[in-house]
């Protein structure tokens, strides 16, 4: 386990929208390089960059056409290597996004596999042997698009054919086992891609749809896990300082399979969704809310918010039950703490931004929890200033997700400092009402969200109790009680999202000073007292 993860806080960058330095309206790698000091100053010391490789961008780059080439719109391979170098000089690690489950239909491997004549890539994807035979039962497939007499399996959108890592239990002659030469060739090709970038300074990968590799896998993902264990062996042997973060959301399986960290999202795993009990997952409502009434872009006054029923914990007086989070989280944590880390995230490029449902004060409390939970947290660009979810039509396969992918808000004035291009040339429009959610507007302002984030991350780095693997213990949590108190090593965190002053007695008589807070709270003679909407680190 690379030691740097203990103190790592990641910053996720959607490169399209971060910072444009060549006035073409789209972010670039040079833009990331120029903002490294800002990221460091925020308290983040690692990056996850969404796919920045050559692609037709039908799924924002998750449809890779060439794994070894930076998309020209972001710059060159040399620029990316310069980013690794400059980031390292500043003590920042860089993770790229690896999409191992599928390529673009424009990838050379796929084009070759479509050919009638058998060749080296014929089995790189999963093809049936007849144009009317489904490539797999229950899996989406496409026919009629190639000279090759067969149909091929998809992994996500139509533009993303599934790579062939084999089947746990093949049912048809064209389905191979995970130990077959074709499946091994795919795995080795993906390892070659990883080596290509790690040899040039990349510090590892966030792995897209990590659980999706082996088809018809069992519940325990036996086949897929075998592949990742093999990959992890390569990491341990040749790249011991590099890390693998999975988009899997089942740490019991993913960490056992060799991942160092696994994202905490809602899908996957036997437990009922736990994450959306903290902050409501608006995913299934975003299209409806945005496109039908067009009025809600995250700035609805608090008084009008009940229109959107939201019983998440961080919504003030939402009548939530924190046990819906604490019980499954603690269980998962106990089961996996010796294997690797759970990674909480403020949100990501696939979800609705938290500012959609939470006020600025609520966001501060939400982040105070995320950044002090055990594990390795991720901050999505712009969440540190409370960027809003926008009401937008789809771009590059984003659909409802597009609203969370708008340009970073740096300054007041032209394009909120994102780009010097004409406004209508921008990748996506900037928030027309975003002037207050900019770095410039919040920098140095005592009560701003940005400064709160800086403060809590500074505390995280300062005290060993907040490191990724410091022990986590719940000290106070009860159904229908807003007050949550837990310890991390020798530190104590107390959070009260409600509008009332709350109090709880701990199993001790100690008194402590606050080391960081939003709002007012005390710990005296074993009694924690918190004012409304407060979070305190003791
Ligand atoms: C998950 C990624 O985060 C998402 O953006 C993408 O569309 C799918 N996987 C397919 O690669």
Coordinates of C-alpha atoms and ligand atoms in Angstrom, one line a residue:
X1 CA 0.0 0.0 0.0
X2 CA 1.7 3.3 -1.1
X3 CA 2.2 5.4 2.1
X4 CA 1.2 8.6 0.3
X5 CA -2.4 7.5 0.2
X6 CA -2.7 8.0 4.0
X7 CA -2.6 11.7 3.6
X8 CA -4.1 12.0 0.1
X9 CA -7.0 14.2 -0.9
X10 CA -8.0 13.9 -4.5
X11 CA -9.3 16.6 -6.8
X12 CA -11.3 15.4 -9.8
X13 CA -10.8 17.4 -13.0
X14 CA -13.1 17.1 -16.0
X15 CA -10.5 18.4 -18.4
X16 CA -13.0 19.9 -20.9
X17 CA -14.2 22.4 -18.3
X18 CA -11.3 23.2 -16.0
X19 CA -9.2 26.0 -17.6
X20 CA -8.7 26.9 -21.2
X21 CA -5.3 28.5 -22.1
X22 CA -5.4 28.5 -25.9
X23 CA -8.8 30.3 -26.3
X24 CA -10.5 27.4 -28.1
X25 CA -13.3 27.3 -25.6
X26 CA -12.3 24.0 -24.1
X27 CA -10.0 23.2 -21.1
X28 CA -6.5 21.8 -21.7
X29 CA -3.6 20.2 -20.0
X30 CA -1.6 23.5 -19.9
X31 CA -4.6 24.9 -18.0
X32 CA -4.3 22.1 -15.4
X33 CA -0.6 22.8 -15.0
X34 CA -1.3 26.5 -14.4
X35 CA -3.8 25.8 -11.7
X36 CA -1.7 23.3 -9.7
X37 CA -0.8 25.9 -7.1
X38 CA -4.5 26.6 -6.6
X39 CA -5.2 22.9 -6.1
X40 CA -2.3 22.6 -3.7
X41 CA -3.5 25.7 -1.8
X42 CA -6.9 24.1 -1.5
X43 CA -5.4 21.1 0.4
X44 CA -5.6 18.6 -2.5
X45 CA -2.4 16.7 -3.2
X46 CA -3.6 14.3 -5.9
X47 CA -5.6 14.5 -9.2
X48 CA -7.9 12.3 -11.0
X49 CA -8.3 13.5 -14.6
X50 CA -11.2 12.2 -16.6
X51 CA -10.2 10.5 -19.9
X52 CA -8.0 12.8 -21.8
X53 CA -7.2 10.4 -24.7
X54 CA -8.0 10.5 -28.4
X55 CA -11.7 9.9 -28.8
X56 CA -14.7 10.7 -30.9
X57 CA -16.3 12.0 -27.6
X58 CA -19.6 10.3 -27.9
X59 CA -19.3 9.6 -24.2
X60 CA -17.1 12.5 -23.1
X61 CA -13.9 10.5 -23.7
X62 CA -15.0 7.3 -22.1
X63 CA -15.0 6.0 -25.7
X64 CA -11.3 5.8 -26.2
X65 CA -10.0 5.6 -29.8
X66 CA -6.3 5.5 -28.8
X67 CA -5.2 4.8 -25.2
X68 CA -1.7 6.1 -25.8
X69 CA -2.5 9.4 -27.4
X70 CA -3.6 12.6 -25.7
X71 CA -6.7 14.1 -27.4
X72 CA -5.4 17.0 -29.5
X73 CA -8.0 19.3 -28.0
X74 CA -6.2 18.9 -24.7
X75 CA -2.6 19.1 -25.9
X76 CA 0.0 16.5 -26.6
X77 CA 1.6 13.5 -24.8
X78 CA 4.5 15.8 -24.0
X79 CA 2.1 18.2 -22.2
X80 CA 0.7 15.3 -20.1
X81 CA 4.2 14.2 -19.2
X82 CA 5.0 17.8 -18.3
X83 CA 1.9 17.8 -16.1
X84 CA 3.2 14.7 -14.3
X85 CA 6.6 16.4 -13.7
X86 CA 5.3 19.7 -12.6
X87 CA 2.7 18.2 -10.3
X88 CA 5.4 16.0 -8.7
X89 CA 7.6 19.0 -8.1
X90 CA 4.7 20.4 -6.1
X91 CA 4.0 17.2 -4.2
X92 CA 0.9 16.3 -6.3
X93 CA 0.1 12.8 -7.7
X94 CA -1.7 12.4 -10.9
X95 CA -4.1 9.6 -11.7
X96 CA -5.5 9.1 -15.2
X97 CA -8.8 7.4 -16.0
X98 CA -8.5 3.9 -17.4
X99 CA -11.4 2.6 -19.4
X100 CA -10.6 -1.2 -19.6
X101 CA -14.1 -2.5 -20.3
X102 CA -14.7 -1.1 -23.7
X103 CA -13.2 1.1 -26.4
X104 CA -14.7 3.4 -28.9
X105 CA -16.1 1.7 -32.0
X106 CA -13.4 3.8 -33.8
X107 CA -10.5 2.2 -32.0
X108 CA -8.1 0.4 -34.4
X109 CA -8.6 -2.9 -32.5
X110 CA -12.3 -2.8 -33.1
X111 CA -12.0 -1.9 -36.7
X112 CA -9.7 -4.9 -37.2
X113 CA -12.1 -7.1 -35.3
X114 CA -14.9 -6.1 -37.7
X115 CA -13.0 -7.5 -40.7
X116 CA -14.2 -10.7 -42.4
X117 CA -10.7 -12.3 -42.5
X118 CA -9.5 -13.6 -39.2
X119 CA -6.7 -11.5 -37.7
X120 CA -4.9 -10.7 -34.4
X121 CA -7.9 -8.7 -33.2
X122 CA -10.7 -10.9 -34.2
X123 CA -11.2 -12.0 -30.6
X124 CA -10.3 -8.8 -28.8
X125 CA -14.1 -8.1 -28.6
X126 CA -16.9 -10.6 -28.1
X127 CA -18.4 -11.7 -31.4
X128 CA -20.9 -14.4 -32.1
X129 CA -20.4 -16.5 -35.2
X130 CA -23.6 -15.7 -37.0
X131 CA -25.2 -12.4 -37.9
X132 CA -28.5 -13.3 -36.1
X133 CA -26.9 -15.0 -33.0
X134 CA -26.8 -12.7 -30.0
X135 CA -23.2 -12.4 -28.7
X136 CA -24.4 -13.1 -25.2
X137 CA -27.8 -13.8 -23.6
X138 CA -29.0 -10.8 -21.5
X139 CA -26.2 -8.5 -22.7
X140 CA -26.8 -5.8 -25.3
X141 CA -25.3 -6.5 -28.7
X142 CA -25.2 -5.0 -32.2
X143 CA -25.5 -6.8 -35.5
X144 CA -25.5 -5.7 -39.2
X145 CA -22.8 -3.1 -38.9
X146 CA -19.8 -5.0 -40.3
X147 CA -18.7 -7.4 -43.0
X148 CA -17.9 -9.9 -40.3
X149 CA -20.7 -12.4 -40.0
X150 CA -21.6 -12.0 -36.3
X151 CA -22.9 -9.7 -33.6
X152 CA -20.8 -8.0 -31.0
X153 CA -21.4 -7.2 -27.3
X154 CA -21.7 -3.7 -25.9
X155 CA -20.5 -2.6 -22.5
X156 CA -22.3 0.8 -22.2
X157 CA -23.5 3.0 -25.0
X158 CA -23.8 1.8 -28.6
X159 CA -20.4 3.4 -29.4
X160 CA -18.7 1.2 -26.7
X161 CA -18.1 -2.4 -27.7
X162 CA -17.1 -4.7 -24.8
X163 CA -13.5 -5.9 -24.7
X164 CA -13.1 -9.6 -24.4
X165 CA -11.8 -10.7 -21.0
X166 CA -13.6 -14.0 -21.3
X167 CA -16.7 -15.6 -19.6
X168 CA -16.8 -17.2 -16.2
X169 CA -18.9 -20.0 -17.7
X170 CA -19.0 -19.9 -21.5
X171 CA -22.3 -21.0 -23.0
X172 CA -21.6 -20.7 -26.7
X173 CA -18.6 -21.8 -28.8
X174 CA -17.5 -18.2 -29.4
X175 CA -17.4 -17.3 -25.7
X176 CA -14.0 -18.1 -24.2
X177 CA -12.9 -18.7 -20.6
X178 CA -10.9 -16.1 -18.7
X179 CA -7.7 -18.2 -19.2
X180 CA -8.1 -18.5 -23.0
X181 CA -5.3 -16.9 -25.0
X182 CA -7.7 -14.2 -26.4
X183 CA -8.8 -13.1 -22.9
X184 CA -5.2 -13.0 -21.7
X185 CA -4.2 -11.0 -24.7
X186 CA -6.8 -8.3 -23.8
X187 CA -5.7 -8.2 -20.2
X188 CA -2.0 -7.9 -21.3
X189 CA -2.9 -5.2 -23.8
X190 CA -4.6 -3.2 -21.0
X191 CA -1.5 -3.7 -18.7
X192 CA 0.6 -2.5 -21.6
X193 CA -1.5 0.7 -21.6
X194 CA -1.0 1.2 -17.9
X195 CA 2.7 0.6 -18.1
X196 CA 2.9 3.1 -21.0
X197 CA 1.7 5.9 -18.8
X198 CA 3.2 4.8 -15.5
X199 CA 6.6 4.6 -17.2
X200 CA 6.2 8.3 -18.1
X201 CA 5.3 9.4 -14.6
X202 CA 1.6 8.8 -14.1
X203 CA 0.8 7.6 -10.5
X204 CA -2.0 5.2 -11.3
X205 CA -5.5 5.0 -12.5
X206 CA -9.1 5.5 -11.6
X207 CA -10.7 2.5 -13.2
X208 CA -13.9 2.9 -15.1
X209 CA -16.6 0.2 -14.5
X210 CA -14.0 -2.0 -12.9
X211 CA -16.5 -4.8 -12.1
X212 CA -17.6 -5.1 -15.8
X213 CA -14.7 -7.1 -17.3
X214 CA -15.7 -10.8 -17.2
X215 CA -19.1 -11.6 -18.6
X216 CA -21.7 -13.6 -16.8
X217 CA -19.5 -13.4 -13.7
X218 CA -20.9 -14.7 -10.4
X219 CA -22.0 -12.5 -7.5
X220 CA -18.6 -12.5 -6.0
X221 CA -17.1 -11.4 -9.3
X222 CA -14.7 -14.3 -9.2
X223 CA -13.6 -13.9 -12.8
X224 CA -13.1 -10.1 -12.8
X225 CA -11.3 -10.3 -9.5
X226 CA -8.8 -12.7 -10.9
X227 CA -7.9 -10.2 -13.6
X228 CA -7.4 -7.4 -11.1
X229 CA -5.4 -9.5 -8.8
X230 CA -3.1 -10.2 -11.7
X231 CA -2.9 -6.4 -12.4
X232 CA -2.2 -5.7 -8.8
X233 CA 0.7 -8.1 -8.9
X234 CA 2.2 -6.0 -11.6
X235 CA 1.7 -2.9 -9.5
X236 CA 3.3 -4.4 -6.4
X237 CA 6.3 -5.7 -8.4
X238 CA 7.0 -2.9 -10.8
X239 CA 5.0 0.2 -9.7
X240 CA 4.7 -0.1 -5.9
X241 CA 4.0 3.7 -5.5
X242 CA 1.2 3.7 -8.0
X243 CA -2.5 3.1 -7.1
X244 CA -5.7 1.7 -8.5
X245 CA -9.0 3.3 -7.6
X246 CA -12.1 1.5 -8.6
X247 CA -15.5 2.6 -9.8
X248 CA -17.1 -0.5 -8.3
X249 CA -18.7 0.6 -5.0
X250 CA -18.4 -2.7 -3.4
X251 CA -15.2 -2.5 -1.3
X252 CA -15.6 -6.0 0.1
X253 CA -15.0 -7.3 -3.4
X254 CA -12.9 -4.6 -5.1
X255 CA -10.3 -4.1 -2.3
X256 CA -10.0 -7.9 -2.0
X257 CA -9.4 -8.0 -5.8
X258 CA -6.4 -5.6 -5.4
X259 CA -7.8 -2.1 -5.7
X260 CA -6.2 0.4 -3.2
X261 CA -9.4 2.5 -3.0
X262 CA -13.0 2.0 -4.0
X263 CA -15.5 4.8 -4.6
X264 CA -18.4 5.2 -2.2
X265 CA -21.4 5.6 -4.5
X266 CA -24.8 3.9 -4.3
X267 CA -24.7 1.1 -6.8
X268 CA -23.2 -2.3 -6.1
X269 CA -23.0 -4.4 -3.0
X270 CA -25.6 -6.1 -1.0
X271 CA -26.5 -3.2 1.2
X272 CA -29.2 -0.8 0.4
X273 CA -28.0 2.6 -0.9
X274 CA -26.2 4.4 1.9
X275 CA -24.7 7.3 0.2
X276 CA -27.9 9.0 -0.8
X277 CA -29.0 9.0 2.8
X278 CA -26.4 11.7 3.3
X279 CA -27.2 13.9 0.3
X280 CA -30.1 13.1 -2.0
X281 CA -29.2 11.4 -5.3
X282 CA -31.2 13.6 -7.7
X283 CA -30.1 11.6 -10.7
X284 CA -33.6 10.2 -11.6
X285 CA -35.2 13.6 -11.1
X286 CA -32.8 15.9 -12.8
X287 CA -34.1 15.6 -16.3
X288 CA -37.7 16.0 -15.1
X289 CA -36.9 19.0 -12.9
X290 CA -34.6 20.7 -15.4
X291 CA -36.4 20.1 -18.6
X292 CA -40.0 20.3 -17.6
X293 CA -40.1 23.4 -15.5
X294 CA -36.6 24.8 -16.3
X295 CA -36.7 26.8 -13.1
X296 CA -34.5 24.9 -10.8
X297 CA -30.8 25.3 -11.2
X298 CA -29.8 25.0 -7.6
X299 CA -30.6 28.5 -6.6
X300 CA -34.1 28.0 -5.3
X301 CA -34.6 29.8 -2.0
X302 CA -34.5 27.5 1.0
X303 CA -38.1 28.3 1.8
X304 CA -39.2 26.8 -1.6
X305 CA -37.2 23.7 -1.4
X306 CA -39.8 21.4 0.2
X307 CA -41.2 21.2 -3.3
X308 CA -38.4 18.7 -3.9
X309 CA -38.9 16.2 -1.1
X310 CA -35.5 15.6 0.3
X311 CA -34.9 13.6 3.4
X312 CA -31.2 13.4 3.3
X313 CA -29.2 13.9 6.5
X314 CA -27.5 17.1 5.5
X315 CA -30.8 18.9 4.6
X316 CA -31.7 21.0 7.6
X317 CA -34.5 19.4 9.7
X318 CA -35.0 16.8 7.0
X319 CA -36.3 14.2 9.4
X320 CA -33.6 11.8 8.2
X321 CA -32.2 8.8 10.0
X322 CA -28.4 8.9 10.2
X323 CA -28.4 5.2 11.0
X324 CA -29.2 4.5 7.3
X325 CA -25.7 5.7 6.6
X326 CA -23.8 4.9 9.8
X327 CA -24.9 1.2 10.1
X328 CA -23.9 0.0 6.6
X329 CA -20.9 2.3 6.4
X330 CA -19.5 1.0 9.7
X331 CA -20.1 -2.6 8.6
X332 CA -18.3 -2.0 5.4
X333 CA -15.5 -0.1 7.1
X334 CA -14.9 -2.9 9.6
X335 CA -14.9 -5.6 6.9
X336 CA -12.5 -3.7 4.6
X337 CA -10.2 -1.6 6.7
X338 CA -7.3 -4.0 6.5
X339 CA -7.6 -4.4 2.8
X340 CA -7.7 -0.8 1.5
X341 CA -9.7 2.4 1.5
X342 CA -13.2 3.5 0.9
X343 CA -13.3 6.8 -1.1
X344 CA -16.1 9.2 -0.3
X345 CA -16.7 11.9 -3.0
X346 CA -18.4 15.2 -2.9
X347 CA -20.0 14.2 -6.2
X348 CA -18.5 13.4 -9.7
X349 CA -19.0 14.0 -13.4
X350 CA -21.9 11.4 -13.4
X351 CA -24.0 12.8 -10.6
X352 CA -25.9 16.0 -9.9
X353 CA -23.8 18.5 -7.9
X354 CA -24.5 18.6 -4.2
X355 CA -25.4 22.3 -4.4
X356 CA -28.5 21.2 -6.2
X357 CA -30.1 20.1 -2.9
X358 CA -28.0 21.7 -0.2
X359 CA -27.4 25.3 0.9
X360 CA -23.9 26.6 1.3
X361 CA -24.0 26.0 5.1
X362 CA -25.3 22.5 4.5
X363 CA -22.5 21.9 2.1
X364 CA -19.9 22.9 4.7
X365 CA -21.3 20.3 7.1
X366 CA -21.5 17.6 4.4
X367 CA -17.9 18.2 3.4
X368 CA -16.8 18.2 7.1
X369 CA -18.1 14.6 7.3
X370 CA -16.6 13.5 3.9
X371 CA -13.2 14.8 4.7
X372 CA -13.0 13.2 8.1
X373 CA -14.4 9.8 7.3
X374 CA -11.7 7.0 7.2
X375 CA -10.4 6.5 3.7
X376 CA -9.3 8.7 0.8
X377 CA -11.7 11.5 -0.2
X378 CA -12.3 13.0 -3.6
X379 CA -13.4 16.6 -4.3
X380 CA -15.0 17.3 -7.7
X381 CA -13.8 20.5 -9.3
X382 CA -16.0 23.5 -8.4
X383 CA -17.7 21.8 -5.4
X384 CA -15.3 23.8 -3.2
X385 CA -17.1 27.0 -4.3
X386 CA -20.5 25.4 -4.4
X387 CA -20.9 25.4 -8.2
X388 CA -24.5 24.9 -9.2
X389 CA -26.0 22.1 -11.3
X390 CA -27.1 23.7 -14.6
X391 CA -30.2 23.3 -16.7
X392 CA -28.6 22.1 -20.0
X393 CA -29.2 19.9 -23.0
X394 CA -27.0 16.9 -23.5
X395 CA -23.4 17.3 -24.6
X396 CA -21.1 14.4 -25.6
X397 CA -23.3 11.7 -24.2
X398 CA -23.8 13.5 -20.9
X399 CA -27.6 13.8 -20.7
X400 CA -28.6 14.8 -17.2
X401 CA -24.9 14.7 -16.3
X402 CA -24.1 17.6 -18.5
X403 CA -25.4 20.0 -15.9
X404 CA -22.5 19.0 -13.6
X405 CA -19.8 19.5 -16.2
X406 CA -19.9 23.2 -16.8
X407 CA -16.8 25.4 -16.8
X408 CA -15.0 26.0 -13.6
X409 CA -15.7 29.4 -12.1
X410 CA -12.5 31.2 -11.4
X411 CA -13.1 35.0 -11.4
X412 CA -15.8 37.5 -12.1
X413 CA -16.0 38.9 -15.6
X414 CA -15.6 37.2 -19.0
X415 CA -16.6 33.5 -18.9
X416 CA -16.0 33.6 -15.2
X417 CA -12.3 33.3 -15.9
X418 CA -12.5 29.9 -17.6
X419 CA -11.6 31.0 -21.1
X420 CA -10.8 34.0 -23.3
X421 CA -12.8 32.5 -26.2
X422 CA -16.2 34.0 -27.2
X423 CA -19.0 32.8 -24.9
X424 CA -20.7 31.0 -27.7
X425 CA -17.5 29.0 -28.5
X426 CA -17.3 27.5 -25.0
X427 CA -17.6 23.7 -24.5
X428 CA -20.5 24.4 -22.2
X429 CA -21.9 27.8 -21.1
X430 CA -20.7 29.1 -17.8
X431 CA -23.3 29.6 -15.0
X432 CA -25.0 33.0 -15.9
X433 CA -25.7 33.5 -12.1
X434 CA -22.4 32.1 -10.9
X435 CA -20.6 35.2 -9.8
X436 CA -20.7 34.3 -6.1
X437 CA -19.6 30.8 -6.7
X438 CA -16.1 31.8 -8.0
X439 CA -12.7 31.4 -6.5
X440 CA -12.2 35.1 -6.7
X441 CA -15.4 36.0 -4.8
X442 CA -14.7 33.5 -2.0
X443 CA -10.9 33.7 -1.6
X444 CA -9.9 35.2 1.7
X445 CA -13.5 35.6 2.8
X446 CA -13.8 34.3 6.3
X447 CA -17.2 32.6 6.0
X448 CA -17.0 31.4 2.4
X449 CA -17.3 27.8 1.4
X450 CA -13.9 27.9 -0.2
X451 CA -12.2 29.0 3.0
X452 CA -14.2 26.4 5.0
X453 CA -12.9 23.7 2.6
X454 CA -9.3 25.0 2.9
X455 CA -9.7 25.0 6.7
X456 CA -11.0 21.5 7.0
X457 CA -8.4 20.1 4.6
X458 CA -5.7 21.9 6.5
X459 CA -6.9 20.2 9.7
X460 CA -7.0 16.9 7.9
X461 CA -3.4 17.2 6.9
X462 CA -2.3 18.6 10.3
X463 CA -3.6 15.9 12.6
X464 CA -2.8 12.2 12.4
X465 CA -6.2 11.4 13.6
X466 CA -7.7 12.4 10.2
X467 CA -5.3 10.3 8.1
X468 CA -6.9 7.6 5.9
X469 CA -6.2 4.7 8.2
X470 CA -6.7 6.3 11.6
X471 CA -9.3 4.3 13.5
X472 CA -13.0 5.3 13.2
X473 CA -15.5 4.8 16.0
X474 CA -19.0 6.1 16.3
X475 CA -19.5 7.8 19.7
X476 CA -23.0 9.0 19.2
X477 CA -25.6 8.2 16.6
X478 CA -29.3 7.3 17.0
X479 CA -32.4 7.1 14.8
X480 CA -34.2 10.5 14.5
X481 CA -31.4 12.3 16.2
X482 CA -29.5 14.8 14.1
X483 CA -26.4 14.8 16.2
X484 CA -23.5 12.6 14.9
X485 CA -20.3 12.2 16.9
X486 CA -17.4 9.9 16.0
X487 CA -13.7 9.7 16.8
X488 CA -10.8 9.4 14.3
X489 CA -7.7 8.3 16.2
X490 CA -7.3 10.9 18.9
X491 CA -9.7 13.4 17.3
X492 CA -13.4 13.8 17.7
X493 CA -15.8 15.1 15.1
X494 CA -19.3 16.3 15.9
X495 CA -22.0 17.4 13.4
X496 CA -25.4 18.9 13.8
X497 CA -27.3 19.7 10.5
X498 CA -30.5 20.6 12.4
X499 CA -31.8 24.1 13.3
X500 CA -31.8 23.3 17.0
X501 CA -29.1 23.3 19.6
X502 CA -28.2 19.6 20.4
X503 CA -26.3 17.9 23.2
X504 CA -25.0 14.4 24.0
X505 CA -23.0 12.9 26.8
X506 CA -20.0 10.8 25.9
X507 CA -18.5 7.9 27.8
X508 CA -15.9 10.2 29.3
X509 CA -15.5 13.3 31.4
X510 CA -13.0 15.0 29.3
X511 CA -13.0 18.6 28.1
X512 CA -11.4 19.6 24.8
X513 CA -10.9 22.7 22.6
X514 CA -12.2 22.9 19.1
X515 CA -9.4 22.7 16.5
X516 CA -11.7 23.7 13.6
X517 CA -15.4 24.5 13.3
X518 CA -18.3 25.8 11.3
X519 CA -20.6 27.3 13.9
X520 CA -20.2 27.0 17.6
X521 CA -19.7 23.9 19.7
X522 CA -18.1 22.7 22.9
X523 CA -16.9 19.6 24.6
X524 CA -16.9 20.0 28.4
X525 CA -16.8 17.3 31.0
X526 CA -17.8 14.7 28.4
X527 CA -20.8 16.7 27.1
X528 CA -20.9 17.8 23.5
X529 CA -23.1 20.8 22.8
X530 CA -23.5 22.1 19.2
X531 CA -25.4 25.2 18.0
X532 CA -27.7 24.8 15.0
X533 CA -26.0 23.8 11.7
X534 CA -22.6 23.2 13.2
X535 CA -19.6 20.9 12.7
X536 CA -16.7 20.9 15.1
X537 CA -13.4 19.0 15.1
X538 CA -12.1 18.5 18.7
Ligands
LIG1 C1 -18.6 5.5 -15.8 C2 -18.1 6.9 -16.2 O1 -17.9 7.6 -15.0 C3 -19.1 7.5 -17.1 O2 -18.9 8.8 -17.2 C4 -19.1 6.7 -18.4 O3 -20.2 7.2 -19.2 C5 -19.4 5.2 -18.2 N1 -18.6 4.7 -17.0 C6 -19.0 4.5 -19.4 O4 -17.6 4.4 -19.5

